mmCIF file of C-alpha atoms in Angstrom:
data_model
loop_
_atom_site.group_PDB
_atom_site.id
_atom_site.type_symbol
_atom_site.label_atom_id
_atom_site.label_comp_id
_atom_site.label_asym_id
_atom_site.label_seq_id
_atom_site.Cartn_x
_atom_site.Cartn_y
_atom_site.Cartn_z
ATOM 1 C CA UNK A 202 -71.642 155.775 -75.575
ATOM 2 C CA UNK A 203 -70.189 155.055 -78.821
ATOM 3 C CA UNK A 204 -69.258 157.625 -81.376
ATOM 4 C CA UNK A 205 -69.746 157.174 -84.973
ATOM 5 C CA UNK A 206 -67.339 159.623 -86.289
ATOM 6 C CA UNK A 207 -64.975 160.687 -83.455
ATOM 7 C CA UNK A 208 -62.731 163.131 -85.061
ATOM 8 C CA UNK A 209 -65.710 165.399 -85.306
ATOM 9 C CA UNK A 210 -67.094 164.770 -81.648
ATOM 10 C CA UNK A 211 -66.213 165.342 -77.926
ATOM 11 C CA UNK A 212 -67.334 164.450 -74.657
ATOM 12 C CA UNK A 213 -67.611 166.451 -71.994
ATOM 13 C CA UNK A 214 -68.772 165.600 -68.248
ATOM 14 C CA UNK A 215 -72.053 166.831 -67.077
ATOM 15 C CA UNK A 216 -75.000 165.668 -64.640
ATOM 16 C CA UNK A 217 -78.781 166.691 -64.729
ATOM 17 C CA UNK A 218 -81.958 165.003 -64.529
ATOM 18 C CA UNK A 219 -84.474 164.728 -67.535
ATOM 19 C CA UNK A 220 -86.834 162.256 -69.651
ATOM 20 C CA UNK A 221 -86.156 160.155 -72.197
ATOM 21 C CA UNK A 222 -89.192 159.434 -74.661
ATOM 22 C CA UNK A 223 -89.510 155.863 -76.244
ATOM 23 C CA UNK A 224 -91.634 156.469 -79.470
ATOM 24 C CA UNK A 225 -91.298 153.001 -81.009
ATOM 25 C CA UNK A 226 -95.314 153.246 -82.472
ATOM 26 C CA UNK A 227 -95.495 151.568 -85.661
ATOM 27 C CA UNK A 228 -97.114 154.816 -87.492
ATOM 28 C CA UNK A 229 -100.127 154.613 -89.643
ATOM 29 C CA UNK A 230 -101.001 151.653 -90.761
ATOM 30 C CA UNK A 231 -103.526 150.307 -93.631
ATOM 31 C CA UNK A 232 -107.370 149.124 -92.603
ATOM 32 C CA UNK A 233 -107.722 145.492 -92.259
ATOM 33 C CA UNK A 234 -110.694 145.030 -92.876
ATOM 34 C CA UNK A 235 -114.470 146.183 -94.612
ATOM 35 C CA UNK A 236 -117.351 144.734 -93.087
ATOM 36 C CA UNK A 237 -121.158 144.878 -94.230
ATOM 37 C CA UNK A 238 -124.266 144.564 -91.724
ATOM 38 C CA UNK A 239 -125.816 142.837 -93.670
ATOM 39 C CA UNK A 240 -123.736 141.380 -96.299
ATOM 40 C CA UNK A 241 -126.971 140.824 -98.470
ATOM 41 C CA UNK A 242 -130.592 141.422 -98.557
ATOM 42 C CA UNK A 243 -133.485 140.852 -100.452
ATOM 43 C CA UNK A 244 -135.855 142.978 -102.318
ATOM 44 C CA UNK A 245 -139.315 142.611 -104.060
ATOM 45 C CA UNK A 246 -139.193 143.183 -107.673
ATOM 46 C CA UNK A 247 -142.039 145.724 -107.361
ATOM 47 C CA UNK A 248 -140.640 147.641 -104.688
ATOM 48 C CA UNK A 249 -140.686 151.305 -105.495
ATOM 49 C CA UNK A 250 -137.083 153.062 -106.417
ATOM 50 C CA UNK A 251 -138.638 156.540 -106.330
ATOM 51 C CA UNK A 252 -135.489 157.286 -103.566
ATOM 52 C CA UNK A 253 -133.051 155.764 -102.175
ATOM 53 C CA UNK A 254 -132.854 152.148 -100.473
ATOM 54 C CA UNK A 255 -130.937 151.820 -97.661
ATOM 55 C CA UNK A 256 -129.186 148.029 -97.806
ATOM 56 C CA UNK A 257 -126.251 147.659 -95.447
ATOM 57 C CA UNK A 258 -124.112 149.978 -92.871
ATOM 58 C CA UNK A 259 -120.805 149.998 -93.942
ATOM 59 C CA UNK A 260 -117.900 149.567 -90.944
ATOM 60 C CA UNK A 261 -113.823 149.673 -91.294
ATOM 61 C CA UNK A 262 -111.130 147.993 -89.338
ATOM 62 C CA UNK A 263 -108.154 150.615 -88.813
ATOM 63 C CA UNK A 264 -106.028 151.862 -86.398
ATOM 64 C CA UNK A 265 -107.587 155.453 -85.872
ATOM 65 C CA UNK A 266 -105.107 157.324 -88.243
ATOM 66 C CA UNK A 267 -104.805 158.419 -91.707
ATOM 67 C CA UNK A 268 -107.512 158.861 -93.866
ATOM 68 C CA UNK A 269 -109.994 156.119 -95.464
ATOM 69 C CA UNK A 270 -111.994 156.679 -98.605
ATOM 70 C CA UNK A 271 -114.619 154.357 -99.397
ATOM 71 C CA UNK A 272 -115.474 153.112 -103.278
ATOM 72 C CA UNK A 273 -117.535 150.677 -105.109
ATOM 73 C CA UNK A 274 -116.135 147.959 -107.665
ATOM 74 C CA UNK A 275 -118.032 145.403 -109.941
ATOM 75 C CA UNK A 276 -120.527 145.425 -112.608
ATOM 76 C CA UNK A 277 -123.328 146.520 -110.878
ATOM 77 C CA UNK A 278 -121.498 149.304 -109.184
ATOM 78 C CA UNK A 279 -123.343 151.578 -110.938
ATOM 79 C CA UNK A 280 -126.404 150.968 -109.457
ATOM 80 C CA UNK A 281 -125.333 151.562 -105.371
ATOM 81 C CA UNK A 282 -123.995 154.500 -103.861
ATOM 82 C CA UNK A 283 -122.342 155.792 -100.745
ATOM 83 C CA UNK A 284 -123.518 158.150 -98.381
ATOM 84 C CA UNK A 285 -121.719 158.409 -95.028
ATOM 85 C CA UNK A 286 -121.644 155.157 -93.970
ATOM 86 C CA UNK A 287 -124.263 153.689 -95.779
ATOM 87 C CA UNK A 288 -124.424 151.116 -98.948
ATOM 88 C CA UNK A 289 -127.805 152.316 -100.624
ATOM 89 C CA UNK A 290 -130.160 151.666 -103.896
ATOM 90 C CA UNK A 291 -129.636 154.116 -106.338
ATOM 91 C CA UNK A 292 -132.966 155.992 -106.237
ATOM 92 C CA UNK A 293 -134.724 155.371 -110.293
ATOM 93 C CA UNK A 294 -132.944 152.159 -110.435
ATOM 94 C CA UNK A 295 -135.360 149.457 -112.304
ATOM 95 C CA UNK A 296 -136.045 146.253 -110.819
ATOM 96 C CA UNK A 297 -137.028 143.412 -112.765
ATOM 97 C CA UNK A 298 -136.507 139.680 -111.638
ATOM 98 C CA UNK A 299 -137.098 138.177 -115.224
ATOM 99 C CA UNK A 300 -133.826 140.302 -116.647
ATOM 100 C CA UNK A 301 -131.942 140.380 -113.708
ATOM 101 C CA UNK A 302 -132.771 138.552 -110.524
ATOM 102 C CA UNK A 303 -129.808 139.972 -108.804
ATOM 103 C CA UNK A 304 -126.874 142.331 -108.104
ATOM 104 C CA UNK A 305 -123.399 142.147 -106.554
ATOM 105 C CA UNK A 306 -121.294 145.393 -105.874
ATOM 106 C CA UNK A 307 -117.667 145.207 -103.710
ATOM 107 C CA UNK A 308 -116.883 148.025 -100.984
ATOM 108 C CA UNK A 309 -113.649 149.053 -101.144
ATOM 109 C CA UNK A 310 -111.787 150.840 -98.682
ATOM 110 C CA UNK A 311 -108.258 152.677 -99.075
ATOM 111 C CA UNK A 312 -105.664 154.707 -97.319
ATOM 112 C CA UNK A 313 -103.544 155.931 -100.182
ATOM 113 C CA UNK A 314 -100.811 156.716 -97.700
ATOM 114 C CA UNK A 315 -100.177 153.221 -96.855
ATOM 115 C CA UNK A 316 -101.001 149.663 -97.851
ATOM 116 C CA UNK A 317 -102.058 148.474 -101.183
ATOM 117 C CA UNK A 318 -104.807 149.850 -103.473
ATOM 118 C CA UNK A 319 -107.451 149.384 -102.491
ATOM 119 C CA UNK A 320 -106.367 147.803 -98.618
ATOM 120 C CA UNK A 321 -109.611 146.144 -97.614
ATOM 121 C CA UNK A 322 -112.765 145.095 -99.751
ATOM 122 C CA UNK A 323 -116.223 143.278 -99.092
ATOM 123 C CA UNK A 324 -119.212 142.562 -101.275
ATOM 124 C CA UNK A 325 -122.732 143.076 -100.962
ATOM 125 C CA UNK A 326 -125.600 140.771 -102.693
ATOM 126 C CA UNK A 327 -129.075 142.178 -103.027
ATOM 127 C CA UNK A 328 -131.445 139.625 -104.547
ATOM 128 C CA UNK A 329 -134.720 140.535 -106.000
ATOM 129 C CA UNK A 330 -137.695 138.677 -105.102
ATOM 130 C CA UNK A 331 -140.288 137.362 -107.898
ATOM 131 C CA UNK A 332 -143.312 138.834 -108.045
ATOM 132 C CA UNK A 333 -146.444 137.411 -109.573
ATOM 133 C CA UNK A 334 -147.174 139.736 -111.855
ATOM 134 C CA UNK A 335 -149.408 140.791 -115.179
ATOM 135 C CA UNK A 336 -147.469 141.159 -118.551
ATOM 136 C CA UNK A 337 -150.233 142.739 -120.574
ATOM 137 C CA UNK A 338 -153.508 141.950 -122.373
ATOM 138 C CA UNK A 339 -154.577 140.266 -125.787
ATOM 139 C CA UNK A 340 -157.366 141.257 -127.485
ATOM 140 C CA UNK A 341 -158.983 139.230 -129.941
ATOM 141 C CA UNK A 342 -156.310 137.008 -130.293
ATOM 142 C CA UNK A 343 -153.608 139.493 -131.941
ATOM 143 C CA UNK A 344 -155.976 141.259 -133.963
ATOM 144 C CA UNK A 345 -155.781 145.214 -134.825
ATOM 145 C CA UNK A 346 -159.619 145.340 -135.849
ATOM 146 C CA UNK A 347 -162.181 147.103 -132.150
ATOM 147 C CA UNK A 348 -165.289 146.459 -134.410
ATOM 148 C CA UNK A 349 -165.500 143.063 -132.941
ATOM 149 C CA UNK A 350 -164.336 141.677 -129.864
ATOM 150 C CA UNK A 351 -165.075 137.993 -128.900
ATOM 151 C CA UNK A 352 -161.866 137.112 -126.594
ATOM 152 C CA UNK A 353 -159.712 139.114 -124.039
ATOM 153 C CA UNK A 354 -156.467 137.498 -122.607
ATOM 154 C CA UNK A 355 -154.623 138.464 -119.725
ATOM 155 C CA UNK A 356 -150.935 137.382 -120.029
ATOM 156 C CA UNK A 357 -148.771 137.217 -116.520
ATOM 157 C CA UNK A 358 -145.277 135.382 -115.978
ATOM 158 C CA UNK A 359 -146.332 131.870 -114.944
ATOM 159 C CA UNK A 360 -149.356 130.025 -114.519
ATOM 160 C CA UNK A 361 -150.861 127.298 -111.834
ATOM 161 C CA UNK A 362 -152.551 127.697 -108.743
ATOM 162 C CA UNK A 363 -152.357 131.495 -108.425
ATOM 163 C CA UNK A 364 -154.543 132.030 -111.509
ATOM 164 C CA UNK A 365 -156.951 129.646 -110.527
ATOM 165 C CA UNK A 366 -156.684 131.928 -106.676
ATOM 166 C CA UNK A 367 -157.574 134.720 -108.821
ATOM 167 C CA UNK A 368 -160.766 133.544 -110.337
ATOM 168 C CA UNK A 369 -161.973 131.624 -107.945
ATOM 169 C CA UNK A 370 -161.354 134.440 -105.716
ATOM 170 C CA UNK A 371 -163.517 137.067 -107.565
ATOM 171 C CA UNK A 372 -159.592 139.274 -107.751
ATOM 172 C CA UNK A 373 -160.730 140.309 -111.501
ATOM 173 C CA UNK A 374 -162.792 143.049 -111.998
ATOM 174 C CA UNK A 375 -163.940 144.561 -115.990
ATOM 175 C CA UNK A 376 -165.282 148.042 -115.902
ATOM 176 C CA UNK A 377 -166.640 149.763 -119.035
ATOM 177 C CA UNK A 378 -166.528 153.439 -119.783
ATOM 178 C CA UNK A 379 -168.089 155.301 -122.117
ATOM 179 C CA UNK A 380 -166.160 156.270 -125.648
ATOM 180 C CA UNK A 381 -165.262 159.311 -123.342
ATOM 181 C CA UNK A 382 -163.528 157.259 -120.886
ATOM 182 C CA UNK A 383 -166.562 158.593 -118.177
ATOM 183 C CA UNK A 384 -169.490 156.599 -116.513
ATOM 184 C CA UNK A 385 -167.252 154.047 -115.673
ATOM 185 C CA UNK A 386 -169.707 150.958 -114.408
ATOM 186 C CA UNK A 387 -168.563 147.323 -113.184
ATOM 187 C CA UNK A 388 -169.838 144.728 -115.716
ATOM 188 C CA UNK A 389 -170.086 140.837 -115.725
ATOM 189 C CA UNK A 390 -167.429 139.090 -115.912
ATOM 190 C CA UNK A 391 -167.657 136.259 -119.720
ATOM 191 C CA UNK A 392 -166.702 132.725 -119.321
ATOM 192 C CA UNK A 393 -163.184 132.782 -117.895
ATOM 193 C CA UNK A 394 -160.623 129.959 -117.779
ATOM 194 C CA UNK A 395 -156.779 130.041 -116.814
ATOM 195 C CA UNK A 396 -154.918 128.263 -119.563
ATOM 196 C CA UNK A 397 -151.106 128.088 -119.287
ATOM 197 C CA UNK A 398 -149.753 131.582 -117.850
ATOM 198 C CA UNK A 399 -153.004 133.135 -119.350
ATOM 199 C CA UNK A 400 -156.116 134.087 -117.944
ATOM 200 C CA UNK A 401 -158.819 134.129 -121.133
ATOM 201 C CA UNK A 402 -162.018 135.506 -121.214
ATOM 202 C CA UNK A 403 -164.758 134.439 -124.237
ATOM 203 C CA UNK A 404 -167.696 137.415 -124.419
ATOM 204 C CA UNK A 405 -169.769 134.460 -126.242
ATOM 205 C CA UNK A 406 -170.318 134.560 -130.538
ATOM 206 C CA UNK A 407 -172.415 137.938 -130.173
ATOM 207 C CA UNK A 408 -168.942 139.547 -128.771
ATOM 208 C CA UNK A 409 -168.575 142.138 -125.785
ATOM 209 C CA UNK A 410 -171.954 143.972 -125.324
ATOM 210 C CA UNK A 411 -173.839 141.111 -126.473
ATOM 211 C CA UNK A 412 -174.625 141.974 -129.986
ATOM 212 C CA UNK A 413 -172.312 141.698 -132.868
ATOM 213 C CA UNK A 414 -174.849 144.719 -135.010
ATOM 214 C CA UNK A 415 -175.618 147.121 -132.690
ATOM 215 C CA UNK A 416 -172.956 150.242 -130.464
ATOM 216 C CA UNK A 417 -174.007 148.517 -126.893
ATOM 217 C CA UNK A 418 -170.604 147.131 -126.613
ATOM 218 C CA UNK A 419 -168.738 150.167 -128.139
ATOM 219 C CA UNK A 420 -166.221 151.614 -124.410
ATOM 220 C CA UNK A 421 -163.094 152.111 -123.479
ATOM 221 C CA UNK A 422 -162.911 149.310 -121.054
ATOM 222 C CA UNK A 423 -160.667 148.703 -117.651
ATOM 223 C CA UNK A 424 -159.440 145.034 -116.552
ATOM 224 C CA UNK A 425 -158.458 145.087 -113.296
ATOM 225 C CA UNK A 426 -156.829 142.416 -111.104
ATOM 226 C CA UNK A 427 -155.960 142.188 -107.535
ATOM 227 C CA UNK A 428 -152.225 140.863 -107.091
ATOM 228 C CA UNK A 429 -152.199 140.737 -103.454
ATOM 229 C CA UNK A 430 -155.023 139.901 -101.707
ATOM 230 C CA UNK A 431 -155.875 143.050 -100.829
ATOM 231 C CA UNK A 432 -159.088 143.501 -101.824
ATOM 232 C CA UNK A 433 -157.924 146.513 -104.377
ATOM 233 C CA UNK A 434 -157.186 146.291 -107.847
ATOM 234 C CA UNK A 435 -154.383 147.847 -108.284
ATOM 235 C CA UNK A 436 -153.177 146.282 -111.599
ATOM 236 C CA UNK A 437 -155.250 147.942 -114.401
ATOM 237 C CA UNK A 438 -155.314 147.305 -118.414
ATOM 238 C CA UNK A 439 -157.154 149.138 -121.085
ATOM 239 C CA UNK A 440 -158.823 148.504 -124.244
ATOM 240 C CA UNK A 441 -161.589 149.313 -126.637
ATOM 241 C CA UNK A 442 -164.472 148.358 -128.478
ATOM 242 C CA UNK A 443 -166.079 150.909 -131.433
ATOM 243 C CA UNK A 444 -168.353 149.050 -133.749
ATOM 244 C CA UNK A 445 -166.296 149.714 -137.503
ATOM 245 C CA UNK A 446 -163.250 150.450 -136.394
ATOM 246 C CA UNK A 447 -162.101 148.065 -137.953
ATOM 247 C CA UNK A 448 -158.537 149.602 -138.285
ATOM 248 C CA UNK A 449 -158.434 149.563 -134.981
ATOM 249 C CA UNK A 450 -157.218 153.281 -134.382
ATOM 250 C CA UNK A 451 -160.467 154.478 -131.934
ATOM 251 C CA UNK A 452 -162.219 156.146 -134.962
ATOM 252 C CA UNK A 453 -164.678 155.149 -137.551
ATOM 253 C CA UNK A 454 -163.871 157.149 -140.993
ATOM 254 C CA UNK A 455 -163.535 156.857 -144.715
ATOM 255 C CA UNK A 456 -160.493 154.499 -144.179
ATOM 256 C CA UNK A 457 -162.951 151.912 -142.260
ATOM 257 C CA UNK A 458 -165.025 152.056 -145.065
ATOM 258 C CA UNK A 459 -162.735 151.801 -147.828
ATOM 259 C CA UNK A 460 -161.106 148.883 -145.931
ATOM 260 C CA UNK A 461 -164.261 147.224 -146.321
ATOM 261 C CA UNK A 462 -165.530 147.673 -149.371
ATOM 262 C CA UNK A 463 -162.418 146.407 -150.660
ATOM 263 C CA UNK A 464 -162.141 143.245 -149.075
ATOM 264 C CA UNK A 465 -165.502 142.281 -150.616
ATOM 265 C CA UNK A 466 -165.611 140.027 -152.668
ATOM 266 C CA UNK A 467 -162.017 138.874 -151.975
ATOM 267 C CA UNK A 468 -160.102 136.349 -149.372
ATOM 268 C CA UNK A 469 -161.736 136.625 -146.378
ATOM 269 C CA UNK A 470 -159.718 138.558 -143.550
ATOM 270 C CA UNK A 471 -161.137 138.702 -139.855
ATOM 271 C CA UNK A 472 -159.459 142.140 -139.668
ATOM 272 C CA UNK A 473 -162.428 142.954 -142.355
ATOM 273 C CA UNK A 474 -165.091 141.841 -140.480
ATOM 274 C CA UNK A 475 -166.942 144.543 -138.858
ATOM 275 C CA UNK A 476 -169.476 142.120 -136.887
ATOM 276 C CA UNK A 477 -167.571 138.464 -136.876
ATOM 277 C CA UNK A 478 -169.852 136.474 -138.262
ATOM 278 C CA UNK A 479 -167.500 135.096 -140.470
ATOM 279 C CA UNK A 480 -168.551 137.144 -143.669
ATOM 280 C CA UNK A 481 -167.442 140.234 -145.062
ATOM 281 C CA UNK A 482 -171.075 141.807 -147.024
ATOM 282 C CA UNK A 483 -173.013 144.584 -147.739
ATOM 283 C CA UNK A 484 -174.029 144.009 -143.535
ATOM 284 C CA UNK A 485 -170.314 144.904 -142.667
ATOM 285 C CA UNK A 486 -170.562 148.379 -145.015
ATOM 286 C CA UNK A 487 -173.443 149.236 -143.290
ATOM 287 C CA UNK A 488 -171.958 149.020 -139.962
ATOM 288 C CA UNK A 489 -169.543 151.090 -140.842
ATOM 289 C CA UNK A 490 -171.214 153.405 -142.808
ATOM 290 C CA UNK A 491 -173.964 153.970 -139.564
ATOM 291 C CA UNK A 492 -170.865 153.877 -137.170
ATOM 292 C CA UNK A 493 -169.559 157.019 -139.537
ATOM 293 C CA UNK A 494 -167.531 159.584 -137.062
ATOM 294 C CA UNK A 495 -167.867 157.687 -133.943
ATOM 295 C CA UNK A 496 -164.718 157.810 -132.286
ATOM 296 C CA UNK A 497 -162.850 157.399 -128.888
ATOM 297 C CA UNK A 498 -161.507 159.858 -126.820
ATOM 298 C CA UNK A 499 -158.210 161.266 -127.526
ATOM 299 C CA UNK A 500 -155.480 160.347 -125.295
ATOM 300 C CA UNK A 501 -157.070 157.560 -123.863
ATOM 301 C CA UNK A 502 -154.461 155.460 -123.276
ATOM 302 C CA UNK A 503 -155.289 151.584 -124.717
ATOM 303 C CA UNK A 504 -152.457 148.671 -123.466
ATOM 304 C CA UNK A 505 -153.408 146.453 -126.528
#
C-alpha cells in the first residue's frame, strides 16, 4: 500500500474478511442513434387532415439511463408533431401537390446531461401523391353576364386520356334546380369535347334551355363529375342562368335595364346582350324589362 502523504497517515495491523466493489461502469452515456419505421411515406393529396396522421414510430438507441427528449428540426417542422412515440400529420394541415409535392422534417433526440446538442437525429419524407383533380368551371368563356349561356368549361390540372375516361364513361352528370335551388332534375348532357386540360360543353346557338327569348333555361345548375370510378359524383360545381341578368349578380333590376339601354346604340359588348344573338335592340330591353324582379336565391353559392 502506498501512502500519498505519510506524515499525516499510519498503519496499523488488522485481519477481517469483507468485499471489495469494482464500479468501473462508464456512467450515462448519450443515445446513438434515432431511427424511423418508416423513414418515409406517401400520401394522397386529397386525403382528409380533419385529425391527425400517424406516419412513422419513432425508436432511440441508448443505454437505459438519463433522460431523452425528442424534437423536430427543418422547414416543415411545423407541420408534424410528437406524441409518445409517434411522428404524426398535424391535424388541419393542407395538402396540395401543385404547391408543394412534399415535406421533410428531422427527429432529434437529446440527453442534455451528456453528449452534444442534439446527440442523435433522423429525417422523415412524406410525399404527396397527385391527384386528378377539378380546378373550377368557366362559364361563357369569362363572361359576368347569366342572361345568356352558350358554353360551360370544366378546368382540371392536366388533360389526356383521363378526360376522354370521363366522357366516354358517362362520369359527368348536369343537374338543374330551380331559381330556388329545389326540384333538382338530371338534364342532357350538350355537345362535349375534352380540349387541353378542359372539358367544354356547347348548349348549341339557342344557349342552355334551348331558347335564347324565353325563362326555360333560367336555374341554379350543378356539374358534377365522378373522380374515381366510383359511380358517385362527388366533385360538384355551381352556376346560374336568369334571363337579364345581365350583370350577372342572380337578380334582374333597374341596373339590368339601365345597362342595356345604354349600350344601345353604341360598341357592341356581349356582356350587353341579354339573348346572344349578336345584337343589342329594343328585343334585349324587353327581356329585361319582362324578366323585371326575377332573381336567384340568396346564398346560393355559384363557383363561377
Amino acid at each position: 500500500i502506498n501512502l500519498t502523504n505519510a506524515a499525516n497517515a499510519s498503519i496499523s495491523d488488522a485481519q477481517g474478511l469483507g468485499t471489495i466493489t469494482d464500479d468501473d461502469g462508464a456512467g450515462n452515456q448519450p443515445p446513438t442513434a434515432v431511427t424511423l419505421m418508416p423513414s418515409s411515406a406517401s400520401l394522397a393529396e386529397n386525403a382528409s387532415t380533419a385529425s391527425a396522421t400517424v406516419l412513422s414510430t419513432i425508436s432511440v438507441t441508448d443505454d437505459g439511463q438519463g433522460t431523452n427528449v425528442l424534437s423536430l428540426s427543418g422547414t416543415d417542422a411545423a407541420s408534424f408533431e410528437i406524441v409518445g412515440n409517434s411522428l404524426r400529420l398535424k391535424a388541419g394541415v393542407v395538402l396540395d401537390f401543385e404547391t408543394k409535392p412534399s415535406y421533410t422534417v428531422t427527429v432529434d433526440v437529446d440527453d442534455a446531461s451528456v453528449g452534444g446538442a442534439p446527440d442523435a437525429s433522423a429525417t422523415f419524407t412524406l410525399n404527396l401523391i397527385n391527384v386528378f383533380e377539378v380546378n373550377g368551371i368557366d362559364v361563357q368563356k369569362g363572361q359576368a353576364q347569366r342572361s345568356y349561356v352558350r358554353y360551360l368549361d370544366i378546368l382540371f390540372d392536366r388533360g389526356g386520356q383521363d378526360l376522354l375516361d370521363l366522357i366516354s364513361n358517362n362520369r359527368l352528370q348536369l343537374t338543374k334546380f330551380d331559381l330556388n335551388g329545389n326540384n333538382g332534375m338530371v338534364v342532357p348532357l350538350p355537345t362535349t369535347a375534352a380540349v387541353g386540360s378542359q372539358i367544354q360543353m356547347d348548349f348549341g346557338t339557342q344557349g342552355i334551355g334551348g331558347n335564347r327569348n324565353t325563362n326555360a333555361g333560367d336555374g341554379y345548375y350543378q356539374i358534377a363529375v365522378d373522380m374515381d370510378q366510383n359511380g358517385s359524383f362527388e366533385t360538384t360545381k355551381y352556376f346560374h342562368r336568369l334571363l337579364g341578368d345581365v350583370s350577372g349578380n342572380g337578380i334582374v333590376d333597374a341596373a339590368d335595364k339601365t345597362q342595356v339601354l345604354l349600350a344601345q346604340g353604341g360598341l357592341y359588348s356581349v356582356e350587353n346582350d341579354a339573348n346572344g344573338d349578336g345584337l343589342i335592340n329594343i328585343t334585349d330591353t324587353t327581356l329585361v324589362t319582362r324578366a323585371f324582379g326575377r332573381k336567384l336565391k340568396g346564398g346560393l353559392f355559384r363557383d363561377d
